[in-house]
């Protein structure tokens, strides 16, 4: 499947600013970037590798008080999904260095607080069957509600309110899966069925020696998501971090099949 991605950002700052951006589709397993272009006006870019070597991020040094970003890409999704309930877990003592850090609690994913709940609710299941049951529980129990959370909302608040947006679904999935002693990390991505159209957040879980994409919102599948970046939680995968206050003037994300 080919995805055509078009992103336009226009922000204003009170002073010249340095902004950290994470918005390019990654050249990583399961997807091929056939073409892409990135324009940042008169901003100067300084690039670094993404977490776990997935994708790239860059500092944009903006000499004025406005930043205009125009990104376009064509990405072929080549991964195929395995049925989660059929995938075994990797024993904890055999986890590689790539996966082991994603067992731990993080700023927005306090997985240690969910050990008892996950054990009682899903303890009879193993491996991918447990991940699938957790995913299904989150989709059925939460209401997708833009504006119900903000950048400071963590999983304990999401679990109590039973509402949120994609980042909250991803955080709760990561927290519960980590509580089950299965590595899970947050993923920034693009998807053609994300509604409303925007940057999207899902999770990856480590099963049977590999990472597998899981979207608790139900808006994406491994076959139609283009990965941008991975990390412990939204703190690591935010599309933009600004040193100065940022005023949104215009933002558009369009992802289409083609």
PDB file of C-alpha atoms in Angstrom:
ATOM      1  CA  UNK A   1       0.000   0.000   0.000  1.00  0.00           C
ATOM      2  CA  UNK A   2       1.210   3.503  -0.864  1.00  0.00           C
ATOM      3  CA  UNK A   3       0.443   6.493   1.346  1.00  0.00           C
ATOM      4  CA  UNK A   4       0.716  10.111   0.273  1.00  0.00           C
ATOM      5  CA  UNK A   5       1.472  12.396   3.206  1.00  0.00           C
ATOM      6  CA  UNK A   6       1.130  16.179   3.206  1.00  0.00           C
ATOM      7  CA  UNK A   7       1.814  18.260   6.320  1.00  0.00           C
ATOM      8  CA  UNK A   8       1.715  22.034   6.637  1.00  0.00           C
ATOM      9  CA  UNK A   9       2.570  23.906   9.841  1.00  0.00           C
ATOM     10  CA  UNK A  10       2.527  27.633  10.510  1.00  0.00           C
ATOM     11  CA  UNK A  11       3.413  28.880  13.999  1.00  0.00           C
ATOM     12  CA  UNK A  12       4.233  32.266  15.497  1.00  0.00           C
ATOM     13  CA  UNK A  13       6.620  32.916  18.396  1.00  0.00           C
ATOM     14  CA  UNK A  14       7.201  36.028  20.516  1.00  0.00           C
ATOM     15  CA  UNK A  15      10.955  35.877  19.813  1.00  0.00           C
ATOM     16  CA  UNK A  16      13.308  34.046  17.438  1.00  0.00           C
ATOM     17  CA  UNK A  17      13.123  30.425  18.468  1.00  0.00           C
ATOM     18  CA  UNK A  18      14.601  26.933  18.308  1.00  0.00           C
ATOM     19  CA  UNK A  19      12.060  24.172  17.666  1.00  0.00           C
ATOM     20  CA  UNK A  20      12.514  20.390  17.855  1.00  0.00           C
ATOM     21  CA  UNK A  21      10.532  18.615  15.120  1.00  0.00           C
ATOM     22  CA  UNK A  22       9.678  14.957  14.593  1.00  0.00           C
ATOM     23  CA  UNK A  23       7.458  14.581  11.531  1.00  0.00           C
ATOM     24  CA  UNK A  24       9.216  12.711   8.728  1.00  0.00           C
ATOM     25  CA  UNK A  25       8.232   9.124   7.932  1.00  0.00           C
ATOM     26  CA  UNK A  26      11.041   6.848   9.094  1.00  0.00           C
ATOM     27  CA  UNK A  27      13.141   4.651   6.860  1.00  0.00           C
ATOM     28  CA  UNK A  28      12.537   1.548   8.914  1.00  0.00           C
ATOM     29  CA  UNK A  29      11.436  -2.057   8.679  1.00  0.00           C
ATOM     30  CA  UNK A  30       8.014  -2.523   7.122  1.00  0.00           C
ATOM     31  CA  UNK A  31       7.937   0.662   5.091  1.00  0.00           C
ATOM     32  CA  UNK A  32       9.841   2.278   2.234  1.00  0.00           C
ATOM     33  CA  UNK A  33      10.046   6.039   1.719  1.00  0.00           C
ATOM     34  CA  UNK A  34      10.002   6.467  -2.057  1.00  0.00           C
ATOM     35  CA  UNK A  35      10.098  10.272  -2.052  1.00  0.00           C
ATOM     36  CA  UNK A  36       9.921  13.115   0.411  1.00  0.00           C
ATOM     37  CA  UNK A  37      10.526  16.834   0.609  1.00  0.00           C
ATOM     38  CA  UNK A  38      10.794  19.125   3.587  1.00  0.00           C
ATOM     39  CA  UNK A  39      10.775  22.905   3.476  1.00  0.00           C
ATOM     40  CA  UNK A  40      11.329  24.947   6.635  1.00  0.00           C
ATOM     41  CA  UNK A  41      11.545  28.449   5.185  1.00  0.00           C
ATOM     42  CA  UNK A  42      14.596  30.314   6.469  1.00  0.00           C
ATOM     43  CA  UNK A  43      15.072  28.009   9.455  1.00  0.00           C
ATOM     44  CA  UNK A  44      18.357  26.094   9.729  1.00  0.00           C
ATOM     45  CA  UNK A  45      18.122  22.356  10.414  1.00  0.00           C
ATOM     46  CA  UNK A  46      20.353  20.307  12.715  1.00  0.00           C
ATOM     47  CA  UNK A  47      19.560  16.587  12.533  1.00  0.00           C
ATOM     48  CA  UNK A  48      19.922  13.691  14.970  1.00  0.00           C
ATOM     49  CA  UNK A  49      18.840  10.044  14.925  1.00  0.00           C
ATOM     50  CA  UNK A  50      15.540   9.091  16.526  1.00  0.00           C
ATOM     51  CA  UNK A  51      15.162   6.911  19.621  1.00  0.00           C
ATOM     52  CA  UNK A  52      16.166   3.266  19.029  1.00  0.00           C
ATOM     53  CA  UNK A  53      17.557   4.370  15.654  1.00  0.00           C
ATOM     54  CA  UNK A  54      14.062   4.786  14.198  1.00  0.00           C
ATOM     55  CA  UNK A  55      13.794   7.834  11.937  1.00  0.00           C
ATOM     56  CA  UNK A  56      15.368  11.243  12.351  1.00  0.00           C
ATOM     57  CA  UNK A  57      14.538  14.395  14.273  1.00  0.00           C
ATOM     58  CA  UNK A  58      15.859  17.871  13.822  1.00  0.00           C
ATOM     59  CA  UNK A  59      16.312  21.185  15.531  1.00  0.00           C
ATOM     60  CA  UNK A  60      14.964  24.068  13.456  1.00  0.00           C
ATOM     61  CA  UNK A  61      16.642  27.355  14.371  1.00  0.00           C
ATOM     62  CA  UNK A  62      14.095  29.989  13.380  1.00  0.00           C
ATOM     63  CA  UNK A  63      15.689  33.456  12.943  1.00  0.00           C
ATOM     64  CA  UNK A  64      12.369  35.314  12.938  1.00  0.00           C
ATOM     65  CA  UNK A  65       9.108  35.012  14.828  1.00  0.00           C
ATOM     66  CA  UNK A  66       7.231  32.718  12.427  1.00  0.00           C
ATOM     67  CA  UNK A  67       7.889  29.171  11.251  1.00  0.00           C
ATOM     68  CA  UNK A  68       6.386  27.620   8.125  1.00  0.00           C
ATOM     69  CA  UNK A  69       6.951  23.919   7.494  1.00  0.00           C
ATOM     70  CA  UNK A  70       5.851  22.023   4.383  1.00  0.00           C
ATOM     71  CA  UNK A  71       6.442  18.252   4.339  1.00  0.00           C
ATOM     72  CA  UNK A  72       5.364  15.800   1.635  1.00  0.00           C
ATOM     73  CA  UNK A  73       6.172  12.120   1.199  1.00  0.00           C
ATOM     74  CA  UNK A  74       5.157   8.962  -0.569  1.00  0.00           C
ATOM     75  CA  UNK A  75       5.589   5.875   1.586  1.00  0.00           C
ATOM     76  CA  UNK A  76       4.996   2.233   0.672  1.00  0.00           C
ATOM     77  CA  UNK A  77       3.814   0.094   3.582  1.00  0.00           C
ATOM     78  CA  UNK A  78       5.251  -3.403   3.145  1.00  0.00           C
ATOM     79  CA  UNK A  79       4.621  -4.940   6.573  1.00  0.00           C
ATOM     80  CA  UNK A  80       1.983  -7.579   7.106  1.00  0.00           C
ATOM     81  CA  UNK A  81       0.240  -8.132  10.407  1.00  0.00           C
ATOM     82  CA  UNK A  82       0.277 -11.386  12.344  1.00  0.00           C
ATOM     83  CA  UNK A  83      -2.800 -12.246  14.376  1.00  0.00           C
ATOM     84  CA  UNK A  84      -1.951 -11.030  17.861  1.00  0.00           C
ATOM     85  CA  UNK A  85      -3.520 -13.968  19.750  1.00  0.00           C
ATOM     86  CA  UNK A  86      -1.225 -16.391  17.906  1.00  0.00           C
ATOM     87  CA  UNK A  87       2.067 -14.673  18.808  1.00  0.00           C
ATOM     88  CA  UNK A  88       3.935 -15.939  21.882  1.00  0.00           C
ATOM     89  CA  UNK A  89       5.650 -13.675  24.362  1.00  0.00           C
ATOM     90  CA  UNK A  90       9.420 -13.602  24.727  1.00  0.00           C
ATOM     91  CA  UNK A  91      10.494 -14.731  28.224  1.00  0.00           C
ATOM     92  CA  UNK A  92      11.729 -11.752  30.214  1.00  0.00           C
ATOM     93  CA  UNK A  93      15.197 -13.223  30.715  1.00  0.00           C
ATOM     94  CA  UNK A  94      15.600 -13.517  26.933  1.00  0.00           C
ATOM     95  CA  UNK A  95      14.634  -9.939  26.083  1.00  0.00           C
ATOM     96  CA  UNK A  96      17.303  -8.111  24.049  1.00  0.00           C
ATOM     97  CA  UNK A  97      18.691  -4.681  24.891  1.00  0.00           C
ATOM     98  CA  UNK A  98      16.433  -3.218  22.189  1.00  0.00           C
ATOM     99  CA  UNK A  99      13.287  -4.242  24.061  1.00  0.00           C
ATOM    100  CA  UNK A 100      14.131  -4.436  27.764  1.00  0.00           C
ATOM    101  CA  UNK A 101      13.972  -0.669  28.554  1.00  0.00           C
ATOM    102  CA  UNK A 102      10.329  -0.582  27.449  1.00  0.00           C
ATOM    103  CA  UNK A 103       9.294  -2.757  30.391  1.00  0.00           C
ATOM    104  CA  UNK A 104       9.794   0.152  32.780  1.00  0.00           C
ATOM    105  CA  UNK A 105       7.352   2.854  33.909  1.00  0.00           C
ATOM    106  CA  UNK A 106       7.772   6.250  32.244  1.00  0.00           C
ATOM    107  CA  UNK A 107       6.561   9.799  32.781  1.00  0.00           C
ATOM    108  CA  UNK A 108       3.076   9.291  31.313  1.00  0.00           C
ATOM    109  CA  UNK A 109       2.871   5.494  31.573  1.00  0.00           C
ATOM    110  CA  UNK A 110       2.986   4.514  35.244  1.00  0.00           C
ATOM    111  CA  UNK A 111       2.819   0.814  34.461  1.00  0.00           C
ATOM    112  CA  UNK A 112       3.672  -0.219  38.023  1.00  0.00           C
ATOM    113  CA  UNK A 113       0.249   1.084  39.109  1.00  0.00           C
ATOM    114  CA  UNK A 114      -1.551  -1.408  36.838  1.00  0.00           C
ATOM    115  CA  UNK A 115       0.078  -4.692  37.875  1.00  0.00           C
ATOM    116  CA  UNK A 116      -2.807  -5.781  40.123  1.00  0.00           C
ATOM    117  CA  UNK A 117      -5.529  -4.752  37.645  1.00  0.00           C
ATOM    118  CA  UNK A 118      -3.868  -6.449  34.694  1.00  0.00           C
ATOM    119  CA  UNK A 119      -3.163  -9.583  36.713  1.00  0.00           C
ATOM    120  CA  UNK A 120      -6.766  -9.866  37.893  1.00  0.00           C
ATOM    121  CA  UNK A 121      -8.416  -8.972  34.575  1.00  0.00           C
ATOM    122  CA  UNK A 122      -6.061 -10.592  32.059  1.00  0.00           C
ATOM    123  CA  UNK A 123      -3.929 -12.969  34.116  1.00  0.00           C
ATOM    124  CA  UNK A 124      -5.470 -16.060  32.525  1.00  0.00           C
ATOM    125  CA  UNK A 125      -4.034 -15.079  29.125  1.00  0.00           C
ATOM    126  CA  UNK A 126      -0.527 -15.201  27.708  1.00  0.00           C
ATOM    127  CA  UNK A 127       1.542 -13.354  25.088  1.00  0.00           C
ATOM    128  CA  UNK A 128      -0.278 -11.861  22.148  1.00  0.00           C
ATOM    129  CA  UNK A 129      -3.643 -13.094  23.397  1.00  0.00           C
ATOM    130  CA  UNK A 130      -3.173 -10.953  26.498  1.00  0.00           C
ATOM    131  CA  UNK A 131      -2.138  -7.915  24.420  1.00  0.00           C
ATOM    132  CA  UNK A 132      -5.180  -8.369  22.163  1.00  0.00           C
ATOM    133  CA  UNK A 133      -7.514  -8.586  25.160  1.00  0.00           C
ATOM    134  CA  UNK A 134      -5.994  -5.433  26.678  1.00  0.00           C
ATOM    135  CA  UNK A 135      -6.324  -3.627  23.346  1.00  0.00           C
ATOM    136  CA  UNK A 136      -9.976  -4.670  23.015  1.00  0.00           C
ATOM    137  CA  UNK A 137     -10.731  -3.623  26.601  1.00  0.00           C
ATOM    138  CA  UNK A 138      -9.268  -0.157  26.044  1.00  0.00           C
ATOM    139  CA  UNK A 139     -11.169   0.397  22.797  1.00  0.00           C
ATOM    140  CA  UNK A 140     -14.443  -0.707  24.412  1.00  0.00           C
ATOM    141  CA  UNK A 141     -13.940   1.149  27.711  1.00  0.00           C
ATOM    142  CA  UNK A 142     -12.695   4.544  26.510  1.00  0.00           C
ATOM    143  CA  UNK A 143     -14.508   7.242  24.578  1.00  0.00           C
ATOM    144  CA  UNK A 144     -12.484   9.048  21.931  1.00  0.00           C
ATOM    145  CA  UNK A 145     -13.003  12.709  22.776  1.00  0.00           C
ATOM    146  CA  UNK A 146     -10.808  15.515  21.397  1.00  0.00           C
ATOM    147  CA  UNK A 147     -10.144  18.093  24.105  1.00  0.00           C
ATOM    148  CA  UNK A 148     -10.688  15.624  26.945  1.00  0.00           C
ATOM    149  CA  UNK A 149      -6.981  15.603  27.791  1.00  0.00           C
ATOM    150  CA  UNK A 150      -3.919  17.793  27.411  1.00  0.00           C
ATOM    151  CA  UNK A 151      -0.146  17.428  27.235  1.00  0.00           C
ATOM    152  CA  UNK A 152       0.072  16.755  30.990  1.00  0.00           C
ATOM    153  CA  UNK A 153      -2.532  13.965  31.141  1.00  0.00           C
ATOM    154  CA  UNK A 154      -1.119  10.608  32.287  1.00  0.00           C
ATOM    155  CA  UNK A 155      -2.585   7.107  32.278  1.00  0.00           C
ATOM    156  CA  UNK A 156      -3.989   7.193  35.800  1.00  0.00           C
ATOM    157  CA  UNK A 157      -6.164  10.140  34.790  1.00  0.00           C
ATOM    158  CA  UNK A 158      -7.146   8.434  31.530  1.00  0.00           C
ATOM    159  CA  UNK A 159      -8.035   5.225  33.361  1.00  0.00           C
ATOM    160  CA  UNK A 160     -10.237   7.204  35.768  1.00  0.00           C
ATOM    161  CA  UNK A 161     -11.956   9.415  33.186  1.00  0.00           C
ATOM    162  CA  UNK A 162     -12.349   6.699  30.524  1.00  0.00           C
ATOM    163  CA  UNK A 163     -11.856   9.240  27.730  1.00  0.00           C
ATOM    164  CA  UNK A 164      -9.091  10.808  25.692  1.00  0.00           C
ATOM    165  CA  UNK A 165      -7.408  10.949  22.296  1.00  0.00           C
ATOM    166  CA  UNK A 166      -4.928   8.674  20.518  1.00  0.00           C
ATOM    167  CA  UNK A 167      -1.989   9.502  22.801  1.00  0.00           C
ATOM    168  CA  UNK A 168      -4.091   8.533  25.829  1.00  0.00           C
ATOM    169  CA  UNK A 169      -5.129   5.229  24.246  1.00  0.00           C
ATOM    170  CA  UNK A 170      -1.488   4.510  23.383  1.00  0.00           C
ATOM    171  CA  UNK A 171      -0.325   5.423  26.886  1.00  0.00           C
ATOM    172  CA  UNK A 172      -2.882   3.161  28.549  1.00  0.00           C
ATOM    173  CA  UNK A 173      -2.015   0.278  26.233  1.00  0.00           C
ATOM    174  CA  UNK A 174       1.708   0.709  26.905  1.00  0.00           C
ATOM    175  CA  UNK A 175       1.170   0.901  30.657  1.00  0.00           C
ATOM    176  CA  UNK A 176      -1.020  -2.194  30.862  1.00  0.00           C
ATOM    177  CA  UNK A 177       1.162  -4.269  28.540  1.00  0.00           C
ATOM    178  CA  UNK A 178       4.296  -3.322  30.483  1.00  0.00           C
ATOM    179  CA  UNK A 179       2.452  -4.282  33.675  1.00  0.00           C
ATOM    180  CA  UNK A 180       2.070  -7.725  32.090  1.00  0.00           C
ATOM    181  CA  UNK A 181       5.872  -7.915  31.649  1.00  0.00           C
ATOM    182  CA  UNK A 182       5.709  -7.425  27.884  1.00  0.00           C
ATOM    183  CA  UNK A 183       7.747  -4.529  26.414  1.00  0.00           C
ATOM    184  CA  UNK A 184       5.657  -1.761  24.845  1.00  0.00           C
ATOM    185  CA  UNK A 185       6.593   1.601  23.400  1.00  0.00           C
ATOM    186  CA  UNK A 186       4.747   4.600  22.005  1.00  0.00           C
ATOM    187  CA  UNK A 187       4.798   5.239  18.263  1.00  0.00           C
ATOM    188  CA  UNK A 188       4.125   8.434  16.312  1.00  0.00           C
ATOM    189  CA  UNK A 189       2.703   7.663  12.888  1.00  0.00           C
ATOM    190  CA  UNK A 190       0.511   8.699   9.976  1.00  0.00           C
ATOM    191  CA  UNK A 191      -2.651   6.865   8.992  1.00  0.00           C
ATOM    192  CA  UNK A 192      -5.227   7.458   6.235  1.00  0.00           C
ATOM    193  CA  UNK A 193      -8.226   6.639   8.452  1.00  0.00           C
ATOM    194  CA  UNK A 194      -7.328   8.840  11.417  1.00  0.00           C
ATOM    195  CA  UNK A 195     -10.311  11.048  12.265  1.00  0.00           C
ATOM    196  CA  UNK A 196      -9.969  13.954  12.645  1.00  0.00           C
ATOM    197  CA  UNK A 197      -6.885  13.937  10.414  1.00  0.00           C
ATOM    198  CA  UNK A 198      -3.799  14.638  12.500  1.00  0.00           C
ATOM    199  CA  UNK A 199      -0.563  13.162  13.765  1.00  0.00           C
ATOM    200  CA  UNK A 200      -1.440   9.787  15.288  1.00  0.00           C
ATOM    201  CA  UNK A 201      -0.131   7.756  18.242  1.00  0.00           C
ATOM    202  CA  UNK A 202      -0.233   3.988  18.629  1.00  0.00           C
ATOM    203  CA  UNK A 203       1.895   1.368  20.391  1.00  0.00           C
ATOM    204  CA  UNK A 204       4.390  -1.313  19.496  1.00  0.00           C
ATOM    205  CA  UNK A 205       4.647  -4.470  21.593  1.00  0.00           C
ATOM    206  CA  UNK A 206       7.573  -6.903  21.648  1.00  0.00           C
ATOM    207  CA  UNK A 207       6.398 -10.460  20.989  1.00  0.00           C
ATOM    208  CA  UNK A 208       8.260 -13.462  19.594  1.00  0.00           C
ATOM    209  CA  UNK A 209      11.419 -11.455  18.940  1.00  0.00           C
ATOM    210  CA  UNK A 210       9.927  -8.532  17.021  1.00  0.00           C
ATOM    211  CA  UNK A 211       7.935  -5.322  17.367  1.00  0.00           C
ATOM    212  CA  UNK A 212       4.251  -5.371  16.401  1.00  0.00           C
ATOM    213  CA  UNK A 213       2.063  -2.291  15.870  1.00  0.00           C
ATOM    214  CA  UNK A 214      -1.162  -2.121  17.886  1.00  0.00           C
ATOM    215  CA  UNK A 215      -3.731   0.690  17.644  1.00  0.00           C
ATOM    216  CA  UNK A 216      -6.190   0.752  20.535  1.00  0.00           C
ATOM    217  CA  UNK A 217      -8.330   3.417  18.848  1.00  0.00           C
ATOM    218  CA  UNK A 218      -9.210   1.063  15.997  1.00  0.00           C
ATOM    219  CA  UNK A 219      -8.327   3.738  13.420  1.00  0.00           C
ATOM    220  CA  UNK A 220      -5.210   2.053  12.052  1.00  0.00           C
ATOM    221  CA  UNK A 221      -3.685  -1.332  11.265  1.00  0.00           C
ATOM    222  CA  UNK A 222      -0.050  -2.369  10.752  1.00  0.00           C
ATOM    223  CA  UNK A 223      -0.713  -2.464   6.996  1.00  0.00           C
ATOM    224  CA  UNK A 224      -1.750   1.206   6.735  1.00  0.00           C
ATOM    225  CA  UNK A 225       0.355   3.094   9.293  1.00  0.00           C
ATOM    226  CA  UNK A 226       3.562   4.961   8.440  1.00  0.00           C
ATOM    227  CA  UNK A 227       5.874   5.093  11.470  1.00  0.00           C
ATOM    228  CA  UNK A 228       7.546   8.412  12.296  1.00  0.00           C
ATOM    229  CA  UNK A 229       9.238   7.793  15.652  1.00  0.00           C
ATOM    230  CA  UNK A 230       9.208   5.601  18.758  1.00  0.00           C
ATOM    231  CA  UNK A 231       9.826   6.265  22.446  1.00  0.00           C
ATOM    232  CA  UNK A 232       8.764   5.606  26.009  1.00  0.00           C
ATOM    233  CA  UNK A 233       5.660   7.782  25.721  1.00  0.00           C
ATOM    234  CA  UNK A 234       4.396  11.029  24.172  1.00  0.00           C
ATOM    235  CA  UNK A 235       7.279  12.926  25.765  1.00  0.00           C
ATOM    236  CA  UNK A 236       9.623  11.171  23.320  1.00  0.00           C
ATOM    237  CA  UNK A 237       7.487  11.229  20.165  1.00  0.00           C
ATOM    238  CA  UNK A 238       5.904  14.708  20.160  1.00  0.00           C
ATOM    239  CA  UNK A 239       5.911  16.199  16.652  1.00  0.00           C
ATOM    240  CA  UNK A 240       7.041  19.593  17.986  1.00  0.00           C
ATOM    241  CA  UNK A 241       8.772  20.966  21.051  1.00  0.00           C
ATOM    242  CA  UNK A 242       9.270  24.722  21.299  1.00  0.00           C
ATOM    243  CA  UNK A 243      11.576  26.632  23.598  1.00  0.00           C
ATOM    244  CA  UNK A 244       9.360  29.734  23.331  1.00  0.00           C
ATOM    245  CA  UNK A 245       5.545  29.890  23.559  1.00  0.00           C
ATOM    246  CA  UNK A 246       4.074  28.808  20.211  1.00  0.00           C
ATOM    247  CA  UNK A 247       0.916  30.264  18.689  1.00  0.00           C
ATOM    248  CA  UNK A 248      -0.760  28.010  16.135  1.00  0.00           C
ATOM    249  CA  UNK A 249      -1.700  29.892  12.970  1.00  0.00           C
ATOM    250  CA  UNK A 250      -2.335  26.938  10.673  1.00  0.00           C
ATOM    251  CA  UNK A 251      -1.826  23.186  10.772  1.00  0.00           C
ATOM    252  CA  UNK A 252      -2.931  20.543   8.300  1.00  0.00           C
ATOM    253  CA  UNK A 253      -2.162  16.822   8.084  1.00  0.00           C
ATOM    254  CA  UNK A 254      -3.460  14.883   5.075  1.00  0.00           C
ATOM    255  CA  UNK A 255      -2.804  11.185   4.485  1.00  0.00           C
ATOM    256  CA  UNK A 256      -4.326   9.410   1.491  1.00  0.00           C
ATOM    257  CA  UNK A 257      -3.993   6.015  -0.141  1.00  0.00           C
ATOM    258  CA  UNK A 258      -2.712   5.925  -3.659  1.00  0.00           C
TER     259      UNK A 258
END
